[in-house]
Structure formats: structure tokens, C-alpha cells
mmCIF file of C-alpha atoms in Angstrom:
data_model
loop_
_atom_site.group_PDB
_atom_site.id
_atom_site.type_symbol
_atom_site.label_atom_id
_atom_site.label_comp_id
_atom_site.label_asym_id
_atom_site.label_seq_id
_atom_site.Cartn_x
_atom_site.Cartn_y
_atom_site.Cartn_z
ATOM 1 C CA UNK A 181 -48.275 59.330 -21.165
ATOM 2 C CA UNK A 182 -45.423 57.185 -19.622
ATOM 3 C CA UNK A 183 -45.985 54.497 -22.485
ATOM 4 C CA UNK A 184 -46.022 57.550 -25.290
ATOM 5 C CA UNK A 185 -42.444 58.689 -23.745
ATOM 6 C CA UNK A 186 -40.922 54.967 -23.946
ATOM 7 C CA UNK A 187 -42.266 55.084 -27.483
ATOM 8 C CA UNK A 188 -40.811 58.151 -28.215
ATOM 9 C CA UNK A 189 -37.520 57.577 -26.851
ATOM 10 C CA UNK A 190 -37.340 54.501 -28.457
ATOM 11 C CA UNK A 191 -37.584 56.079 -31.667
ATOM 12 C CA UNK A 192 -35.062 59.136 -31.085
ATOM 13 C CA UNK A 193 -32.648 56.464 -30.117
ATOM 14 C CA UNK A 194 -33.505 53.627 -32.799
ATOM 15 C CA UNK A 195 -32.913 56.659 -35.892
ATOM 16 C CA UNK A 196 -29.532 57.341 -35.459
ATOM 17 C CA UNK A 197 -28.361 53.450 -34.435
ATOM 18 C CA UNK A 198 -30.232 52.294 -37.152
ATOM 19 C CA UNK A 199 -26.962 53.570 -39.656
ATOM 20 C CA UNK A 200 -24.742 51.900 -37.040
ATOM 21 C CA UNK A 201 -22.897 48.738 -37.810
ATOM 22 C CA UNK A 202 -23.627 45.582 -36.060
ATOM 23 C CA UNK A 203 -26.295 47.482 -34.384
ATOM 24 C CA UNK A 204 -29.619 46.754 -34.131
ATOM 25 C CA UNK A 205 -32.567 48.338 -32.655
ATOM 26 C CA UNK A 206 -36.530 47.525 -32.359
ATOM 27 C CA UNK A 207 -39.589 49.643 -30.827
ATOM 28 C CA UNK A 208 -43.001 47.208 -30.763
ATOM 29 C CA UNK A 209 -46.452 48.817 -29.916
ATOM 30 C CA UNK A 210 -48.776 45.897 -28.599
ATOM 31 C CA UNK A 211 -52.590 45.234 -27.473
ATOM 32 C CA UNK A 212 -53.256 43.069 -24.364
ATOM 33 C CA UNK A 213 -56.292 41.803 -24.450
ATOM 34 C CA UNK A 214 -56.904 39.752 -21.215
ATOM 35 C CA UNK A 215 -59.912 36.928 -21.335
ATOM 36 C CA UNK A 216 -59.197 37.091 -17.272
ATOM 37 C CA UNK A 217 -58.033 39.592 -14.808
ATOM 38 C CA UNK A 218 -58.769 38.804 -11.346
ATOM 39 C CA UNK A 219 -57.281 40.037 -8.175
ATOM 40 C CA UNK A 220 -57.372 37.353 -6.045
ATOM 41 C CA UNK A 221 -59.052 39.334 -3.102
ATOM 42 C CA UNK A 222 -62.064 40.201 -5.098
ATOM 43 C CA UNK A 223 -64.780 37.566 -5.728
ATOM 44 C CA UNK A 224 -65.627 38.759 -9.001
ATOM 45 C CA UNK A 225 -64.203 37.703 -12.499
ATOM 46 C CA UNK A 226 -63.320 40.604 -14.635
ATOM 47 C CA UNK A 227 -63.015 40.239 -18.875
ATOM 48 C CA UNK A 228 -60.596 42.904 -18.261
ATOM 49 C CA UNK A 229 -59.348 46.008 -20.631
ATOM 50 C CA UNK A 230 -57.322 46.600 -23.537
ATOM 51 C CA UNK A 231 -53.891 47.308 -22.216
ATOM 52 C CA UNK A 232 -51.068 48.939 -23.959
ATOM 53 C CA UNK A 233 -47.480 48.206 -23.729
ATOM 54 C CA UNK A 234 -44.012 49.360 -25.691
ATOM 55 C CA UNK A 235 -41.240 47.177 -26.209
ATOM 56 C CA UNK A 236 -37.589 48.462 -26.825
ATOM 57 C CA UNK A 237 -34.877 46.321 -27.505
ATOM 58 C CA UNK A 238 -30.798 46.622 -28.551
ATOM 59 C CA UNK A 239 -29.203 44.039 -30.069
ATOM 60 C CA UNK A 240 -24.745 44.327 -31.331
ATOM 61 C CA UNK A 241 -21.939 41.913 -31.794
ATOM 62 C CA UNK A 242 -19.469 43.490 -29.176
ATOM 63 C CA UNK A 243 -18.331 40.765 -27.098
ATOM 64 C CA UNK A 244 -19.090 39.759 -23.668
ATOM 65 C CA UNK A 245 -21.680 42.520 -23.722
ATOM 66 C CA UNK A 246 -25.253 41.908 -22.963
ATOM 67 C CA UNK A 247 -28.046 42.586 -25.352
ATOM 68 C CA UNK A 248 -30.891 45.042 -23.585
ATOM 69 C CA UNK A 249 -34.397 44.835 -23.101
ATOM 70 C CA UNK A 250 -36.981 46.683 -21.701
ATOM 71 C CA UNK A 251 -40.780 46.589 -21.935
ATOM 72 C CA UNK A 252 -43.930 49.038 -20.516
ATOM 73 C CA UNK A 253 -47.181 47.674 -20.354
ATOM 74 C CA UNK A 254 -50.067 49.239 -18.552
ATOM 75 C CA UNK A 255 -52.393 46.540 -16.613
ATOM 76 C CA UNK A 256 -56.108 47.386 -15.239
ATOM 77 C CA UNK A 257 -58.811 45.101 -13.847
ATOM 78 C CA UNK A 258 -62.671 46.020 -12.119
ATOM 79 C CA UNK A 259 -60.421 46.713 -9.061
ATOM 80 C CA UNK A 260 -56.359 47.007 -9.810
ATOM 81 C CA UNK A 261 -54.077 48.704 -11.959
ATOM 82 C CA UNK A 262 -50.734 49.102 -12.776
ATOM 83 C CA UNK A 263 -47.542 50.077 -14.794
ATOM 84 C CA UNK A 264 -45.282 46.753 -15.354
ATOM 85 C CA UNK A 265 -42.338 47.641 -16.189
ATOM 86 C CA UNK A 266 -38.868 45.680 -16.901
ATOM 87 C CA UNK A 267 -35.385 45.661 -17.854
ATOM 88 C CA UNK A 268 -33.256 43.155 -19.087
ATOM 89 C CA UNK A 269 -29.703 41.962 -19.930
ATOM 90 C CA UNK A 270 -29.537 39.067 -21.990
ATOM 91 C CA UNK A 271 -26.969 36.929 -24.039
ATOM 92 C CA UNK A 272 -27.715 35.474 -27.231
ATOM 93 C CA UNK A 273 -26.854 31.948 -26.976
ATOM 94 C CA UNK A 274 -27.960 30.499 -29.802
ATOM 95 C CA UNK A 275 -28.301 32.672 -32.977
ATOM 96 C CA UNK A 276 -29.074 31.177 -36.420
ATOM 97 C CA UNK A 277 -31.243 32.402 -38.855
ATOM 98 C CA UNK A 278 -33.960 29.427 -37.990
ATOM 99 C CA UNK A 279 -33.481 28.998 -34.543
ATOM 100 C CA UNK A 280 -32.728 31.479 -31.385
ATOM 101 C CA UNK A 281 -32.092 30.832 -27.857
ATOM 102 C CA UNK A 282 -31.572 33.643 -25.234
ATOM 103 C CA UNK A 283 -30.864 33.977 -21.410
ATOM 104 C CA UNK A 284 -30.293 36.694 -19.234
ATOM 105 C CA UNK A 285 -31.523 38.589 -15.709
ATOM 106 C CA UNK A 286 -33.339 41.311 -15.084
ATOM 107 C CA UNK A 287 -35.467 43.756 -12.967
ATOM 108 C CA UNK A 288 -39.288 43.898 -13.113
ATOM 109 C CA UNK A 289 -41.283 46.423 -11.123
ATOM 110 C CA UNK A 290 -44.589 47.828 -10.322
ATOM 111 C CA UNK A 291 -45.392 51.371 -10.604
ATOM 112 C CA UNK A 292 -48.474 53.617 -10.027
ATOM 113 C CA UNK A 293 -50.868 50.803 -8.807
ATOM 114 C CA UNK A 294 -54.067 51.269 -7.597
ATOM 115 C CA UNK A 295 -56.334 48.676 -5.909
ATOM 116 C CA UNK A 296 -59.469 48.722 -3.929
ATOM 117 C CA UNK A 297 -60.112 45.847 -1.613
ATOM 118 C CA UNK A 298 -63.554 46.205 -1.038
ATOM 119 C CA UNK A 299 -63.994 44.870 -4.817
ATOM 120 C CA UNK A 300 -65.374 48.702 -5.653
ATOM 121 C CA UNK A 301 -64.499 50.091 -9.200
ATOM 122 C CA UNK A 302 -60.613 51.622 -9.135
ATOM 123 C CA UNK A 303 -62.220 55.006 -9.474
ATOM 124 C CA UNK A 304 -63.811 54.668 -6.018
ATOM 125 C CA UNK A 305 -61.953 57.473 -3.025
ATOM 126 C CA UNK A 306 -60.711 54.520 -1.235
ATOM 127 C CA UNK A 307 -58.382 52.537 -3.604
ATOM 128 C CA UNK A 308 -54.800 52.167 -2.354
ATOM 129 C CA UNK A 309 -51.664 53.133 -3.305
ATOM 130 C CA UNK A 310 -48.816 50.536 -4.551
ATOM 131 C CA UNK A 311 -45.488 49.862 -5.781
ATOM 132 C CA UNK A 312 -42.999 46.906 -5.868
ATOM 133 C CA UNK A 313 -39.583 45.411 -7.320
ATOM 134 C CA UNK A 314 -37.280 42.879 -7.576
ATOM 135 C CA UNK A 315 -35.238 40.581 -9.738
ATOM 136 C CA UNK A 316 -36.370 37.891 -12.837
ATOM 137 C CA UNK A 317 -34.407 35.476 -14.763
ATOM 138 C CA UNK A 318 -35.397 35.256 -19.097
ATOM 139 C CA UNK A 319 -35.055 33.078 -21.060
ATOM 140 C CA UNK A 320 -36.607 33.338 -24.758
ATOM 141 C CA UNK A 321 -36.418 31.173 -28.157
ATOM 142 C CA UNK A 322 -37.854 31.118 -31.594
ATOM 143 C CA UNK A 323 -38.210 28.860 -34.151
ATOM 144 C CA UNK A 324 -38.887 29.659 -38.278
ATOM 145 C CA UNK A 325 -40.578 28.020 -40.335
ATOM 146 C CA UNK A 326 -38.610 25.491 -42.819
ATOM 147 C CA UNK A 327 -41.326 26.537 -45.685
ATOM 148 C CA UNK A 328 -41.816 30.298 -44.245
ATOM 149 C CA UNK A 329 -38.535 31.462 -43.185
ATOM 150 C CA UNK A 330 -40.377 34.739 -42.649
ATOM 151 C CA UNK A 331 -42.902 32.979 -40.125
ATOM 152 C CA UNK A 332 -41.324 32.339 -36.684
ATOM 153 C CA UNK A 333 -43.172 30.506 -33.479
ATOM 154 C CA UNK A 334 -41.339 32.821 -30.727
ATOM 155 C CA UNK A 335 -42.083 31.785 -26.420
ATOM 156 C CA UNK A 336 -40.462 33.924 -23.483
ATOM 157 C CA UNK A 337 -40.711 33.560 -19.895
ATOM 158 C CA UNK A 338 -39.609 36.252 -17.100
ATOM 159 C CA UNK A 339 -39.466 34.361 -13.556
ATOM 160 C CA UNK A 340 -38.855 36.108 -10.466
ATOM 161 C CA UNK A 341 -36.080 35.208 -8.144
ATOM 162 C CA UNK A 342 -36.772 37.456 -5.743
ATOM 163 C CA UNK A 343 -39.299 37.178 -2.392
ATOM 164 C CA UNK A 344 -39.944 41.191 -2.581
ATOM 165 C CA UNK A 345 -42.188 41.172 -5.854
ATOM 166 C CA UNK A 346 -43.167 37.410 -7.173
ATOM 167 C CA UNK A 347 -44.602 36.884 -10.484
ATOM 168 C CA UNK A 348 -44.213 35.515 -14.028
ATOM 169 C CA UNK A 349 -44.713 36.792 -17.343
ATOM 170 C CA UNK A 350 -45.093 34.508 -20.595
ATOM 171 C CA UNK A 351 -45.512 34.807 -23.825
ATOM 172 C CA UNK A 352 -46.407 32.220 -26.702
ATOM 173 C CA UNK A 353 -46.984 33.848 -30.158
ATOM 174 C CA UNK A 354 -46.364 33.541 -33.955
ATOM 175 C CA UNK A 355 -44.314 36.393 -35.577
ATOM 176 C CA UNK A 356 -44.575 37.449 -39.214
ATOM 177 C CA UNK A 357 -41.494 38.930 -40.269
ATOM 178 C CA UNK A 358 -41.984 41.764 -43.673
ATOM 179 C CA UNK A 359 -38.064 43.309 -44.968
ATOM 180 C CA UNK A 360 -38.531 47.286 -45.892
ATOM 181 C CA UNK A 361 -35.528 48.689 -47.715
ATOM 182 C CA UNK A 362 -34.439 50.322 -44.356
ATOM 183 C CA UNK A 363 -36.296 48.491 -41.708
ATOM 184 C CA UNK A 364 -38.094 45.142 -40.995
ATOM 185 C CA UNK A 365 -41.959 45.218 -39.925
ATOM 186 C CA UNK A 366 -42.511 42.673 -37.258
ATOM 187 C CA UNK A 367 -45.773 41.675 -36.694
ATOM 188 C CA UNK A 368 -46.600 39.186 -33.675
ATOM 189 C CA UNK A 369 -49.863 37.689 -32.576
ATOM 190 C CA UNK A 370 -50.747 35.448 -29.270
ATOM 191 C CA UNK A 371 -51.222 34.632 -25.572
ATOM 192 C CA UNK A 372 -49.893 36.288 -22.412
ATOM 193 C CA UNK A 373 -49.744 35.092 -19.419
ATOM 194 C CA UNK A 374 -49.038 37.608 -16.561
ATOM 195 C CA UNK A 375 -49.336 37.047 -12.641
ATOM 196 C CA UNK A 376 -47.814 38.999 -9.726
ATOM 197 C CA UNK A 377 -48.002 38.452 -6.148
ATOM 198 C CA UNK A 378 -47.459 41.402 -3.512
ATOM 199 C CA UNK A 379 -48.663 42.212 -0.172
ATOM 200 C CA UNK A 380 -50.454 45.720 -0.043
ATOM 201 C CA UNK A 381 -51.159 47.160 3.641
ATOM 202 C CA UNK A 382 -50.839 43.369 5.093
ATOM 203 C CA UNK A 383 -53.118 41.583 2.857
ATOM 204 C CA UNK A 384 -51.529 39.235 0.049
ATOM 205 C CA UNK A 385 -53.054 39.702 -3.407
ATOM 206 C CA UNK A 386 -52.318 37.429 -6.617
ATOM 207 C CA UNK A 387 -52.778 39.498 -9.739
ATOM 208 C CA UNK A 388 -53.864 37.284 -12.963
ATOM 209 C CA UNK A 389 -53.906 38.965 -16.330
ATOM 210 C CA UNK A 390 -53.800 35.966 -18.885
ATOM 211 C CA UNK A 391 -55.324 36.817 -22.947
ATOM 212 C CA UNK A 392 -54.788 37.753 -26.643
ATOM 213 C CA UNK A 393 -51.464 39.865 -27.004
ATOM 214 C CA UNK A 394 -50.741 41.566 -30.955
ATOM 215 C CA UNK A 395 -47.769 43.746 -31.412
ATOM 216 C CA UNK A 396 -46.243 45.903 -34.366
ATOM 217 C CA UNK A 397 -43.072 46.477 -34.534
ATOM 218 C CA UNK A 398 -39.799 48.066 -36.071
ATOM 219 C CA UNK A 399 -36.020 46.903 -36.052
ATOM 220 C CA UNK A 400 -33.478 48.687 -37.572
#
């Protein structure tokens, strides 16, 4: 429901901007697909689930003014689940039509986990409550294709700088680029790498989710 709202709003917001000059504004719809997803607590290896994430981004040309990010995606493994969930300000630094460069800060955060130390199924009557925050640094960069302008090798990175919630998320992936008279489709395929480390009722636990990522997207 949460990821269907983000969607949503992403939409309401992207149709009048969209007309805007020197505005631009993207909603992506992606597929996790983890090969791993282990909670370091819990002896057993888990293939994991399909997760589903949103991704809405705003992009202008006012100066001085930070470009915004933010991006949902829901994470569950044989014992753990969450909502990820983060925001971002970041400067273009390097814009050309073949390559890109950004940097910025951010906030990432945990919401509505769920984890079971015993190694039980998350739907057992004993799994525990969780929640976390803090800070991340971004940096992000793509590259086109001299013979495919249209075909882009993109790579982010979200680091956290912060002691309360400590993780990473990365992301290596090609991106196939299609112009529509009013929008662009934006089509991305690759691996994700996401890890977060938080202590829940005195025990430490290191959550690996690392897989197959696709996306489809819209920018206005």
C-alpha cells in the first residue's frame, strides 16, 4: 500500500511539472530479485522474494538548488522484513549528454521491520518489532554509449555516515533510454547490492539483500 501511494503521488506531481520549463520529473517501478538474503543471526541462506520498490526523482536548472531523490523499496527474507526508504539532495556535477556525475547527502531509514531471531518464518507470534535512521552520502554516474547514445552503463552508491543505522546500497545496471512525444521510457536492468546493520533488543544483526534489480520508468 505504502509503495502504491509513492507511486501515486509521484504521478499527481510528475503531470502538471511535466509542462514546466527546465523541469523534470521521473517515477520508476522496479523488481528486486535477491540471489541472497540472509540475516546474519540466522544460520540459514534464504533465495529471498521479489521485492518492489518506487523511485521518484526532480531534476531543474535553478541555481544552487539541489536536485531530489527519493526511493521505497520493500525488503523480506525467511526471517526479516522491511520498508527502506530514502531521501536525497544531490547536485549535478557533471552533466553532458554522454557522461553524468552526481553527489549529494541524504537520509535513509527503516520502517515497519519485522524479524524473528529464533530463525522461525516472519509470520511466526514472536517476530520483533523495528525501526531505524540516519544519514548517507551519494554519489552516482553514467556513461552512454559512443555507438548507442540511447544505451547508458549507470552505478550509484548510498553510504552511511551515521553510527545509528549503518548500511550501503549499490547499484550497477545498464539503462535503455526510448523518447515518446511527451515522455521518455527508461528501462534499466542489473545488480543490487543492499546491507544494513542495526541492533534490535541488544543483539546486532547484518541484513544482506544482494540480486537482479529491473525497473520501468517515466521522466517528463
Amino acid at each position: 500500500m505504502k509503495l502504491k501511494c509513492a507511486a501515486l503521488v509521484g504521478l499527481l506531481v510528475a503531470a502538471p511539472l511535466a509542462h514546466a520549463e527546465h523541469v523534470g520529473v521521473g517515477v520508476k517501478w522496479a523488481a528486486f530479485m535477491p540471489t541472497e538474503s540472509t540475516n546474519s543471526e540466522s544460520p540459514e541462506l534464504d533465495n529471498g522474494e521479489t521485492n518492489l520498490g518506487v523511485e521518484l526523482q526532480l531534476e531543474h536548472s535553478v541555481p544552487f538548488l539541489p536536485n531530489l531523490q527519493a526511493e521505497f523499496t520493500e525488503i523480506t527474507g525467511q526471517d526479516f522484513k522491511y520498508m527502506s526508504s530514502t531521501a536525497t539532495a544531490y547536485y549535478s556535477v557533471i552533466d553532458y549528454k554522454m557522461v553524468g556525475f552526481d553527489l549529494g547527502v541524504g537520509a535513509s531509514s527503516l520502517r515497519s521491520g519485522k524479524i524473528n531471531p529464533a530463525g522461525n518464518s516472519i509470520g511466526s507470534s514472536n517476530s520483533t518489532s523495528f525501526d531505524g535512521s540516519g544519514a548517507h552520502v551519494y554519489v552516482a554516474g553514467e556513461f552512454a554509449m559512443p555507438f548507442m547514445p540511447n544505451l547508458a552503463i549507470i552505478a550509484s552508491a548510498k553510504k552511511s555516515i551515521s553510527s545509528d543505522l549503518v548500511g550501503s546500497d549499490i547499484k550497477l545496471a545498464a539503462q535503455y533510454t526510448h523518447s515518446v512525444t511527451k515522455f521518455d521510457l527508461v528501462l534499466q536492468g542489473g545488480f543490487r547490492d543492499l546491507s544494513h546493520e542495526l541492533s534490535v533488543e541488544d543483539v546486532d544483526h547484518q541484513f544482506n539483500t544482494s540480486g537482479f534489480f529491473a525497473s520501468v520508468g517515466i521522466d517528463f
